[in-house]
Tab-separated table of C-alpha atoms in Angstrom:
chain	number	residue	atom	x	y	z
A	446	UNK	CA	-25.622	83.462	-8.307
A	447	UNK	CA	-25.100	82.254	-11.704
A	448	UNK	CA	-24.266	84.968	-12.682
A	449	UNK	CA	-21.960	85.621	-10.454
A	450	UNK	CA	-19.861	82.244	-11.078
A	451	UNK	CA	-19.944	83.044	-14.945
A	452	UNK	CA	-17.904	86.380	-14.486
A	453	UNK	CA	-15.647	83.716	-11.872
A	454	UNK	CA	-15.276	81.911	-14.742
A	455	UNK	CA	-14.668	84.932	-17.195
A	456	UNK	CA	-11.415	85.988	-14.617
A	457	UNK	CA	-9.977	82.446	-14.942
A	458	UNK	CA	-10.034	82.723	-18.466
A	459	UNK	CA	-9.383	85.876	-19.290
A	460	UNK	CA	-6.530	86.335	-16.941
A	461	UNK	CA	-4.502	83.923	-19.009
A	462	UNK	CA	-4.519	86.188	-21.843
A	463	UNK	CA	-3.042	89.307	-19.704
A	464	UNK	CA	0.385	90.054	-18.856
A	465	UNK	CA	1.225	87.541	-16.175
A	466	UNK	CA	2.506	89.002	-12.550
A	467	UNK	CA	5.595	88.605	-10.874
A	468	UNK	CA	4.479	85.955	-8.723
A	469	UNK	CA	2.532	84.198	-11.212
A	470	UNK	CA	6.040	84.229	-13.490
A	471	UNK	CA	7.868	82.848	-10.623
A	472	UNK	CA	5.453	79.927	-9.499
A	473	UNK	CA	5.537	78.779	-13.051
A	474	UNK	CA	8.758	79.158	-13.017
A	475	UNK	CA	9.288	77.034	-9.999
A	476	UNK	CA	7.273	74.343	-10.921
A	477	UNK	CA	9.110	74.005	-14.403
A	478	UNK	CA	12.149	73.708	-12.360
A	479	UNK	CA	10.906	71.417	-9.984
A	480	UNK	CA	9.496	68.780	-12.684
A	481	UNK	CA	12.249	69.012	-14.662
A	482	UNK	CA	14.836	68.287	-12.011
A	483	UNK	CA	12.412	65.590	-10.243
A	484	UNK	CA	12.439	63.476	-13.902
A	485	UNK	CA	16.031	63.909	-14.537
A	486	UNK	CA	16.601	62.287	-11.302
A	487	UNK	CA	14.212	59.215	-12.165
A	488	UNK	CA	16.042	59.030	-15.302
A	489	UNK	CA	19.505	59.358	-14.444
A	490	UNK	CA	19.471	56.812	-10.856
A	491	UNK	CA	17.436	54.157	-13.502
A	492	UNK	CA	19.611	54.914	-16.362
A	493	UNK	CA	22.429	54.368	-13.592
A	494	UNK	CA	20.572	51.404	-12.217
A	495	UNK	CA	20.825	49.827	-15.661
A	496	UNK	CA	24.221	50.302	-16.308
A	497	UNK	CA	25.640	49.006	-13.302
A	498	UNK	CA	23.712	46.005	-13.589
A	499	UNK	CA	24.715	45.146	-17.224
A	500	UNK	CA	28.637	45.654	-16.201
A	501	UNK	CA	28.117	43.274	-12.819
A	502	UNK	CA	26.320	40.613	-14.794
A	503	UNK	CA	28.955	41.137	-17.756
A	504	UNK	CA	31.735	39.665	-15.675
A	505	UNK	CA	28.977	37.070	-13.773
A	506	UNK	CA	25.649	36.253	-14.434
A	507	UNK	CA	22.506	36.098	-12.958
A	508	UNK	CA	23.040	33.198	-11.181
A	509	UNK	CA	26.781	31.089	-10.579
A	510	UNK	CA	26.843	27.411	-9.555
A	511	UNK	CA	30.275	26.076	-8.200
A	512	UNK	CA	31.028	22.788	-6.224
A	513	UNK	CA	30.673	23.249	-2.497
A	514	UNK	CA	34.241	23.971	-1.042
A	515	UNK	CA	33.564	21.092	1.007
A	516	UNK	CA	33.703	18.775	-1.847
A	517	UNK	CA	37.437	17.379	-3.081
A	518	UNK	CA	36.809	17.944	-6.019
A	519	UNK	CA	35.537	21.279	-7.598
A	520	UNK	CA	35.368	20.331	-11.175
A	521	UNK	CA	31.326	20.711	-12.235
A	522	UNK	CA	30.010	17.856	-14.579
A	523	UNK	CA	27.107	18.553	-17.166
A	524	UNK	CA	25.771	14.955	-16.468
A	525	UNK	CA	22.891	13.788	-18.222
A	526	UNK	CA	20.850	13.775	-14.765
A	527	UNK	CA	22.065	17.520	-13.470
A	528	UNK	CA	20.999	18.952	-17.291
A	529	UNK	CA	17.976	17.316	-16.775
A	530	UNK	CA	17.209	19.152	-13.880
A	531	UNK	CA	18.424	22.657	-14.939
A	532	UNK	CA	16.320	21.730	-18.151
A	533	UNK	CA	13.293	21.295	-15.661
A	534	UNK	CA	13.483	24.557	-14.056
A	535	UNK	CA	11.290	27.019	-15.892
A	536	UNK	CA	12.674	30.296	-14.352
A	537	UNK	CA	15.637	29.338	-16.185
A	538	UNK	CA	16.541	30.952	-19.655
A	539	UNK	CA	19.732	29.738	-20.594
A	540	UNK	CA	22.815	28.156	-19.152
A	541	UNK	CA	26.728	27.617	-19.986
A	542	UNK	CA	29.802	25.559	-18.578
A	543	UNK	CA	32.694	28.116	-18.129
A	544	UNK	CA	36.240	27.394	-16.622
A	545	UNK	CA	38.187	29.874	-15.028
A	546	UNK	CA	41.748	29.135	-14.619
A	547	UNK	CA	44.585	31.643	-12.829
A	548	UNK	CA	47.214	32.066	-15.233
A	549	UNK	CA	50.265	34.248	-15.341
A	550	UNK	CA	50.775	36.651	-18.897
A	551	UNK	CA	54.717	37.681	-19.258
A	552	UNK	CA	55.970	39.883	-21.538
A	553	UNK	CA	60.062	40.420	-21.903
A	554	UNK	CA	59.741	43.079	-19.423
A	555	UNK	CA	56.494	42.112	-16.938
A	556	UNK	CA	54.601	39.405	-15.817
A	557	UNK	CA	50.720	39.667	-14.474
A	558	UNK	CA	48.550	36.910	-12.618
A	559	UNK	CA	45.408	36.917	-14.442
A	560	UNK	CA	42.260	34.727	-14.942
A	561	UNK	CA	41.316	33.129	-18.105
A	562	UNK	CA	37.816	32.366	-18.766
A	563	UNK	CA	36.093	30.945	-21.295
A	564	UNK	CA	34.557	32.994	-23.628
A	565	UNK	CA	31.173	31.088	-25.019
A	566	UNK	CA	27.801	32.755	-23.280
A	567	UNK	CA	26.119	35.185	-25.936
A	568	UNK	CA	25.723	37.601	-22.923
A	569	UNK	CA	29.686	37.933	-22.127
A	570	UNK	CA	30.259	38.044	-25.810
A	571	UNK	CA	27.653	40.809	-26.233
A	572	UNK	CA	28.845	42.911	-22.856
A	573	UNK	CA	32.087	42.971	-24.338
A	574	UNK	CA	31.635	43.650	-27.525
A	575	UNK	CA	29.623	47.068	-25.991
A	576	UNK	CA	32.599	47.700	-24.336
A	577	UNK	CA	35.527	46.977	-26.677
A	578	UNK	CA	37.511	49.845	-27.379
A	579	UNK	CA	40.455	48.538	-30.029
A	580	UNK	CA	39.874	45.148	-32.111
A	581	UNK	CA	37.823	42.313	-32.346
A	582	UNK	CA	35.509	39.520	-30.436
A	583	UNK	CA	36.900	36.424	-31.788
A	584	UNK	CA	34.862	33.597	-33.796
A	585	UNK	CA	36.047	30.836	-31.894
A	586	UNK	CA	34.546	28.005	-34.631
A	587	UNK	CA	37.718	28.929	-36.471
A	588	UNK	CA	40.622	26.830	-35.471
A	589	UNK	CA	42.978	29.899	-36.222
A	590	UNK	CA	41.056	32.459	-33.420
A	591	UNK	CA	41.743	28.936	-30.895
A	592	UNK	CA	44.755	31.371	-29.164
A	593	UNK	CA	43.234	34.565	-29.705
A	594	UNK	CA	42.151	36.530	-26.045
A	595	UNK	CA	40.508	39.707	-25.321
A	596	UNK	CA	41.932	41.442	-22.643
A	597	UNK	CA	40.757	45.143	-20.522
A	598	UNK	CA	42.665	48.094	-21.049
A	599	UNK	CA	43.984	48.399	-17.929
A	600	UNK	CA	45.623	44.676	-18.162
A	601	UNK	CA	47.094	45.906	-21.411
A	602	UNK	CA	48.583	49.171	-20.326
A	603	UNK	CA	49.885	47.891	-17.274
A	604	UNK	CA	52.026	44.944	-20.064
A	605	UNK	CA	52.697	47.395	-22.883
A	606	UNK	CA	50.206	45.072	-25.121
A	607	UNK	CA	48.381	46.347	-28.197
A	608	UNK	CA	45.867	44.878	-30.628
A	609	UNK	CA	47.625	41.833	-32.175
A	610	UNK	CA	50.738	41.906	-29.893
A	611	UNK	CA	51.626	38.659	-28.834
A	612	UNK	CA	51.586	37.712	-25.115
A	613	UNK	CA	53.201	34.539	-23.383
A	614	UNK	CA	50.452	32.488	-20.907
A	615	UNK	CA	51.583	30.269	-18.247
A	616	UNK	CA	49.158	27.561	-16.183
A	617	UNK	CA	51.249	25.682	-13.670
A	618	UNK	CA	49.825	23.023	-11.770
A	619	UNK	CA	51.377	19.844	-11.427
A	620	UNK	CA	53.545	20.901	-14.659
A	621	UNK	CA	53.949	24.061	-16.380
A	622	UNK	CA	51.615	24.526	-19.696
A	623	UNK	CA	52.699	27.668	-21.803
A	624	UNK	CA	51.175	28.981	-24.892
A	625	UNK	CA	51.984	31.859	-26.876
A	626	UNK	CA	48.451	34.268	-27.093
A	627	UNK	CA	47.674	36.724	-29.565
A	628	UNK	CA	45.426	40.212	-28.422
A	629	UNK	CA	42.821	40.194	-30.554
A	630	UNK	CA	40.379	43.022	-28.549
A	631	UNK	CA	40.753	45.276	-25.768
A	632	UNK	CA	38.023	45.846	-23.634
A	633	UNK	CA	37.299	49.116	-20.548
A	634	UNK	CA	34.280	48.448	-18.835
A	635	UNK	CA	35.720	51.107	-16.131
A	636	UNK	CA	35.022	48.151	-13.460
A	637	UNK	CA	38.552	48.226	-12.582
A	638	UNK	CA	38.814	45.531	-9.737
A	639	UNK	CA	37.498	42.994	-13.169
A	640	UNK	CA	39.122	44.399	-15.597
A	641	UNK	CA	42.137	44.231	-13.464
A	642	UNK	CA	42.074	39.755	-13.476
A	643	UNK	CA	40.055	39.006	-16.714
A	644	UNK	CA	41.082	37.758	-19.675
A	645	UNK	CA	38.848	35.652	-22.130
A	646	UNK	CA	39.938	33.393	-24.736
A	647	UNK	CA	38.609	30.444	-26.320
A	648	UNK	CA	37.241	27.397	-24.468
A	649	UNK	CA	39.861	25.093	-26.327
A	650	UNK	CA	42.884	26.692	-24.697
A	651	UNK	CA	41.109	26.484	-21.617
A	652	UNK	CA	40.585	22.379	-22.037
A	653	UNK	CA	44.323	22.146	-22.918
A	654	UNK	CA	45.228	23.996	-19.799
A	655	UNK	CA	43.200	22.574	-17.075
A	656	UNK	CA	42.922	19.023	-18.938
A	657	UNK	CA	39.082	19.061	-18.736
A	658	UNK	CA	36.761	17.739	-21.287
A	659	UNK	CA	33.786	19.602	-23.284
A	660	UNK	CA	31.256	18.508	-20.192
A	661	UNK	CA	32.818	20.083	-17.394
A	662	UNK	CA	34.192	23.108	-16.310
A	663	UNK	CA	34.687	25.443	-13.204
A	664	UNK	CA	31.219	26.758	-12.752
A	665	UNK	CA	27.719	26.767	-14.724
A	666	UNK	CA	26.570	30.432	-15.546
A	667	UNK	CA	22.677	30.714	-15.035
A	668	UNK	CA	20.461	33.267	-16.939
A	669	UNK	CA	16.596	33.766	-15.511
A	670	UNK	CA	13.846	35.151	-17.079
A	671	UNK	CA	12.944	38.000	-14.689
A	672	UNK	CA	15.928	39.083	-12.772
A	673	UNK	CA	13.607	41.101	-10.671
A	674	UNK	CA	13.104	37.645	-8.853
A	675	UNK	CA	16.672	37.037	-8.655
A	676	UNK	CA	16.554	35.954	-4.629
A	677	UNK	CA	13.557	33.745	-4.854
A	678	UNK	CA	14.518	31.516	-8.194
A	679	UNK	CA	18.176	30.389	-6.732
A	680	UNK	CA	16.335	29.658	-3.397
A	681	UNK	CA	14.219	27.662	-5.400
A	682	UNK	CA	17.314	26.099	-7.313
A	683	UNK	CA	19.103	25.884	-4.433
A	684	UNK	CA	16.452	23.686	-2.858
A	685	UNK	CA	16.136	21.446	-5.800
A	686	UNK	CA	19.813	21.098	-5.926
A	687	UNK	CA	19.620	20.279	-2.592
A	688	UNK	CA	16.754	17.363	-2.717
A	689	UNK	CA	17.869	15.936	-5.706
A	690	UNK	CA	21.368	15.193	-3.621
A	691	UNK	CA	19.191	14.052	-0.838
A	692	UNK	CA	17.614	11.729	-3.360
A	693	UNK	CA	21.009	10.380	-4.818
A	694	UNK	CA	20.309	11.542	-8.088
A	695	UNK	CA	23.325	13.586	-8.079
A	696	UNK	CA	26.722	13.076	-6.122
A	697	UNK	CA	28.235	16.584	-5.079
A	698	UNK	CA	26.569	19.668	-3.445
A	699	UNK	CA	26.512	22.886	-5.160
A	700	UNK	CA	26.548	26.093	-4.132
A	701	UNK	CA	24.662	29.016	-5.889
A	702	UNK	CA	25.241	32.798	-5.679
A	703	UNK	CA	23.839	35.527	-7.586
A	704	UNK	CA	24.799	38.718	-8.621
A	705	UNK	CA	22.991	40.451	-5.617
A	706	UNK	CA	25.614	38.645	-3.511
A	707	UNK	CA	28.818	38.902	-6.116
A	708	UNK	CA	28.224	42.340	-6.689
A	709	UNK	CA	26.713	43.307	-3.515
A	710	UNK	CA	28.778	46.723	-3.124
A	711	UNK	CA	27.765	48.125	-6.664
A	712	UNK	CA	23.984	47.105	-5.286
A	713	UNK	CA	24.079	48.808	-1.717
A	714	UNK	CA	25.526	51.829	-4.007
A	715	UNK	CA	22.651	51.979	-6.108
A	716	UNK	CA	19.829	51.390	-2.666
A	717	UNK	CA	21.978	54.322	-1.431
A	718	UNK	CA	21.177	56.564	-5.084
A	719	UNK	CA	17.099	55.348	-4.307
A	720	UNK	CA	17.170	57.379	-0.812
A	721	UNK	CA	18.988	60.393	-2.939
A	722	UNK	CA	16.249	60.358	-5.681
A	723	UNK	CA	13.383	60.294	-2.447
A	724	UNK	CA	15.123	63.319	-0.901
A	725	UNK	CA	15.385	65.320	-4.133
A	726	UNK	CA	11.658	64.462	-5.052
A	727	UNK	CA	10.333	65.659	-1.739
A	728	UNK	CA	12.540	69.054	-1.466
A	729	UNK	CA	11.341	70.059	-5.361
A	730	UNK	CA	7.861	68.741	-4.608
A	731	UNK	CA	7.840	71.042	-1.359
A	732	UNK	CA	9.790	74.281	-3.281
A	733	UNK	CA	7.004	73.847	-5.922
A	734	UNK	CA	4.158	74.016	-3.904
A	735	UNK	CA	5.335	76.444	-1.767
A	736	UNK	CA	6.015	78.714	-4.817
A	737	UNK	CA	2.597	77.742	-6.458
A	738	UNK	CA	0.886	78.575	-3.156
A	739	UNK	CA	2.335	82.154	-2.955
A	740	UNK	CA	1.518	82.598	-6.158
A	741	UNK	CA	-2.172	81.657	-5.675
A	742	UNK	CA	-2.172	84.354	-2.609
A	743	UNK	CA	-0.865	87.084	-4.960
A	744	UNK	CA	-3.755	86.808	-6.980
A	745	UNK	CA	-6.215	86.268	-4.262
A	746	UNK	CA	-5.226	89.287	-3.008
A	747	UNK	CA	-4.794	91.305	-5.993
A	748	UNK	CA	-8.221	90.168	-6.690
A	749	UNK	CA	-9.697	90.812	-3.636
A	750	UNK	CA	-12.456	93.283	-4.608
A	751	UNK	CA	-13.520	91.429	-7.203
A	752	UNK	CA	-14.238	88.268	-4.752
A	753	UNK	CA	-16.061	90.416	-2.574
A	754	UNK	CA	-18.234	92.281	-5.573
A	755	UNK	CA	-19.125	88.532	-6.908
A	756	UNK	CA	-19.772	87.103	-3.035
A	757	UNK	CA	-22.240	89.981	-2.968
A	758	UNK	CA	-24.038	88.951	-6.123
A	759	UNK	CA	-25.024	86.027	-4.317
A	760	UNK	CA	-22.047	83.242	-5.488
A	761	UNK	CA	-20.933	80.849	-2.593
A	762	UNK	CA	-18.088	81.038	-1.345
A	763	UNK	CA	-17.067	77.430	-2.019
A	764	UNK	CA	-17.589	78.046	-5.506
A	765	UNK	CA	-15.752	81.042	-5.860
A	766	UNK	CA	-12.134	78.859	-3.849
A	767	UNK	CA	-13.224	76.561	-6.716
A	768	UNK	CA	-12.359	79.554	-9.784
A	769	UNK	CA	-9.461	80.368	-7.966
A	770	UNK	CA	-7.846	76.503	-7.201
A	771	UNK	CA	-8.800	76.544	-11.037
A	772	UNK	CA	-6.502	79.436	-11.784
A	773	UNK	CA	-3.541	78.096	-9.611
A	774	UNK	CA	-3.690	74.600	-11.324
A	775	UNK	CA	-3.834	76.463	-14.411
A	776	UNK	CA	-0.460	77.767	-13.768
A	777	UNK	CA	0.917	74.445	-12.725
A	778	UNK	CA	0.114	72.684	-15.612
A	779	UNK	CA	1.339	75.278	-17.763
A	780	UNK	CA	4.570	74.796	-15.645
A	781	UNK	CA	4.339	71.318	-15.281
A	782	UNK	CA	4.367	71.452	-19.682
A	783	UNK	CA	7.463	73.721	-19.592
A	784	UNK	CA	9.146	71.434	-17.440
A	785	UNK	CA	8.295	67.954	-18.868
A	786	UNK	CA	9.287	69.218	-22.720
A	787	UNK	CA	13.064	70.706	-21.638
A	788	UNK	CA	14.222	68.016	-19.680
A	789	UNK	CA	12.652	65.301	-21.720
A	790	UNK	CA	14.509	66.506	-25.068
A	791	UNK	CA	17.606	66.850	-23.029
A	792	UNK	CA	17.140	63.527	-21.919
A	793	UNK	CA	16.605	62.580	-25.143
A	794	UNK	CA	19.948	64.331	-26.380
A	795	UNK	CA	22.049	63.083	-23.393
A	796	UNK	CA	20.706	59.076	-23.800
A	797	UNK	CA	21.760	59.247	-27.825
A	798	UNK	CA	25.267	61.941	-27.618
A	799	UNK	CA	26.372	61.510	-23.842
A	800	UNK	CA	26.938	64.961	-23.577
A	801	UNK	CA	27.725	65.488	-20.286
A	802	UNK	CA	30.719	63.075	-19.200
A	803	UNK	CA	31.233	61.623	-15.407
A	804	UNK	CA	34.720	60.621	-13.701
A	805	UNK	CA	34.836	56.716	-14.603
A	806	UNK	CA	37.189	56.330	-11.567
A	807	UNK	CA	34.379	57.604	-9.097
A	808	UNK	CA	31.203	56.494	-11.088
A	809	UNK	CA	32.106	53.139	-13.340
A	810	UNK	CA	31.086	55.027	-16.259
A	811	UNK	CA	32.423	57.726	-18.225
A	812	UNK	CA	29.042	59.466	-19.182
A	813	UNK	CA	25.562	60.435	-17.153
A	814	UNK	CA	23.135	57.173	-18.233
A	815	UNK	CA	19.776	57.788	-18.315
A	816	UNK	CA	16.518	55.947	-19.227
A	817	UNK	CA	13.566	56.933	-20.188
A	818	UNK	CA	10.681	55.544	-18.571
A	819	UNK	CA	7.621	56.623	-20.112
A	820	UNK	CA	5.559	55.136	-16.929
A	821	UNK	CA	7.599	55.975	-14.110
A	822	UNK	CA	7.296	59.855	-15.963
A	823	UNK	CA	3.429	59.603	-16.293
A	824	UNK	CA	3.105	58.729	-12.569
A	825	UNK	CA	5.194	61.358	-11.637
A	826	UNK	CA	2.957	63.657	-13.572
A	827	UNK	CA	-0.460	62.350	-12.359
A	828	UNK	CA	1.316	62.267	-8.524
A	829	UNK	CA	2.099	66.052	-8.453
A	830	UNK	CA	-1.282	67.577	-9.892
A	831	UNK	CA	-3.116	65.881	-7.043
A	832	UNK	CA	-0.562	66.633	-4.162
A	833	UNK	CA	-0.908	70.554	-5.539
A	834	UNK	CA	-4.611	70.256	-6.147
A	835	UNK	CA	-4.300	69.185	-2.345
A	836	UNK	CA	-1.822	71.692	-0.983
A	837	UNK	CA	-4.121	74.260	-2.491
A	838	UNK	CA	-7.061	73.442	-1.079
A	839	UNK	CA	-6.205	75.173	2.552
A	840	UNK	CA	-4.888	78.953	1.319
A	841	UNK	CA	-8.078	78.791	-0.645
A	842	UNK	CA	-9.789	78.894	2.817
A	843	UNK	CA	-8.788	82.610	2.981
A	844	UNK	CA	-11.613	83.914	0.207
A	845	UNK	CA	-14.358	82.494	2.907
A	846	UNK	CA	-12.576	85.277	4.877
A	847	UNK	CA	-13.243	88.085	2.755
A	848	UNK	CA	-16.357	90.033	3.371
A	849	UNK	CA	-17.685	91.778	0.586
A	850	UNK	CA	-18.863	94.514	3.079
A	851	UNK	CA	-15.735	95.302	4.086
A	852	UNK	CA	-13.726	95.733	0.838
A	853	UNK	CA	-16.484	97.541	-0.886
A	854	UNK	CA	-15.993	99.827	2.260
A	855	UNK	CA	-12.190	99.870	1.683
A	856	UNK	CA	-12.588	100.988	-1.941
């Protein structure tokens, strides 16, 4: 019987080093294939994932606080007792006052409602600066930059602006305000319904406009720590908020909405890209197996006198399913190493050159994104050896069929 396994062994072995067959060519092939395209999906809906989510909390945040519309008045104050209490909220990272104020740009020749906002958060500075296309971010400690804006590209085309053209800016409320702006970036994050209204500039032309002071503004932008717990930390805040009115400590009720709920329709789009990347992960897992189990029957068969001749020497038939699930994984793995090394280095070349370019109109972004997981890729490894090691476990059933009377009687 030992004997018997050791030439088992010997054919797993020493079949690698002969001139593959068709089939054994093709369910390598297949499982290349299938790895490949089942990590460049990962990649591409995460890489996609990420984007997305950088341009929706580029014109946002993670969190936005606002007076209720109930209230009169819907100017926010920084009061010493409301900064205490965003202070006392650890899932909190960081926090700004911004004003937003709608504002008309005319040119000799157009006019465009707008709105300004302030430009201070490091995050809106550092989305647009990844975005900016022509010019500059301003330094707004420089008195000179205090009427310098950066507006999108679409804005700009739309006025016949440039870099440093000058543009006229209008607030009217119970007067008319009117200050003569200077373009000092342009900006195309390809979210055209933003880019379409947004203008930033500095947060002293804002105070001129709406006559507020350097505590209050128009809403408080809140950054989290771990935006993967986005819903639960503004229910959280939102209760605080709440009690601490209940209490009297503070005097108007806020309202808080994150960028789940401001950018909900980018976010169903993306649930709607996880469903995709299930469906394309099933039909590649099912092609490979499929493949890899043909494959495994070609060489059953094509060894089929050689099971019988090593049955008869006494080896059990378990053992001998055991050589041949050996040689089937054998060829997986070699395919599964085929597949991981091409698309990773395309991966690789697509994340640093953007080689292959997507319709901004349709997609938000002019380029396929991808990221590269290293986990996510591991699992994905690990998941498909054991579902083939599994899927091969029942053709392997057919070598208990074979008697080794009958094919020594058939040779």
């Amino acid at each position: 019987m030992n004997y018997a396994l050791y030439l088992g062994r010997r054919l797993a072995l020493g079949s690698q080093g002969r001139k593959a067959s068709p089939g054994v060519k093709v369910a390598t092939a297949a499982i290349a294939l299938s790895v490949a395209v089942m990590i460049a999906s990962i990649a591409i809906v995460l890489g996609f994932k990420r984007e997305i989510t950088d341009k929706v909390l580029g014109f946002t945040s993670h969190i936005v606080m606002t007076v209720s519309p109930n209230e009169g008045d819907h100017v926010i104050t920084l009061t010493p007792t409301l900064k205490k209490l965003l202070d006392s909220q650890e899932a909190i990272k960081d926090y700004s006052l911004q004003i937003s104020l709608p504002t008309i740009l005319k040119t000799p020749n157009d006019f465009k409602g707008i709105f300004l906002k302030t430009l201070e958060d490091k995050a809106t500075k550092e989305f647009l600066r990844s975005n900016l296309i022509s010019g500059r971010i301003p330094d707004y400690s420089n008195d000179s930059t205090r009427l310098d804006v950066v507006i999108s590209r679409m804005a700009a085309a739309q006025m016949g602006l440039n870099q440093d053209d000058k543009v006229d800016c209008f607030f009217i409320n119970e007067d008319v305000k009117v200050r003569r702006l200077r373009i000092a970036g342009i900006f195309d994050s390809h979210f055209d319904a933003y880019d379409d209204l947004m203008v930033y500039g500095s947060r002293g032309l804002a105070e001129t406009f709406s006559g507020l002071n350097s505590n209050q503004g128009s809403s408080i932008l809140i950054t989290i720590k771990d935006f993967n717990n986005l819903d639960q930390e503004t229910a959280e805040l939102q209760n605080s908020l709440n009690s601490a009115t209940a209490e009297g400590l503070i005097y108007k009720n806020y309202t808080l909405e994150n960028a789940h709920v401001q950018g909900a329709s980018y976010f169903h789009w993306l649930s709607m890209l996880d469903t995709n990347v299930i469906v394309v992960l099933t039909l590649m897992m099912i092609v490979g197996c499929v493949t890899l189990v043909s494959g495994m029957l070609t060489i059953i068969l094509d060894k089929k006198r050689f099971i019988g001749l090593i049955k008869a020497l006494g080896a059990p038939g378990n053992k001998v399913r055991q050589v041949f699930i050996y040689l089937a994984l054998r060829v997986a793995i070699v395919g599964m190493i085929i597949g991981n090394a091409f698309i990773i280095i395309l991966l690789l070349i697509q994340d640093n050159l953007h080689i292959f370019k997507l319709d901004a109109t349709s997609y938000y972004i002019d380029f396929v994104p991808v990221e590269m997981d290293w986990a996510a890729f591991s699992l994905l490894n690990f998941g498909v050896i054991i579902i083939i090691y599994l899927t091969l476990i029942f053709p392997s059933r057919i070598i208990s069929k074979i008697s080794p009377a009958e094919t020594m009687r058939s040779e």
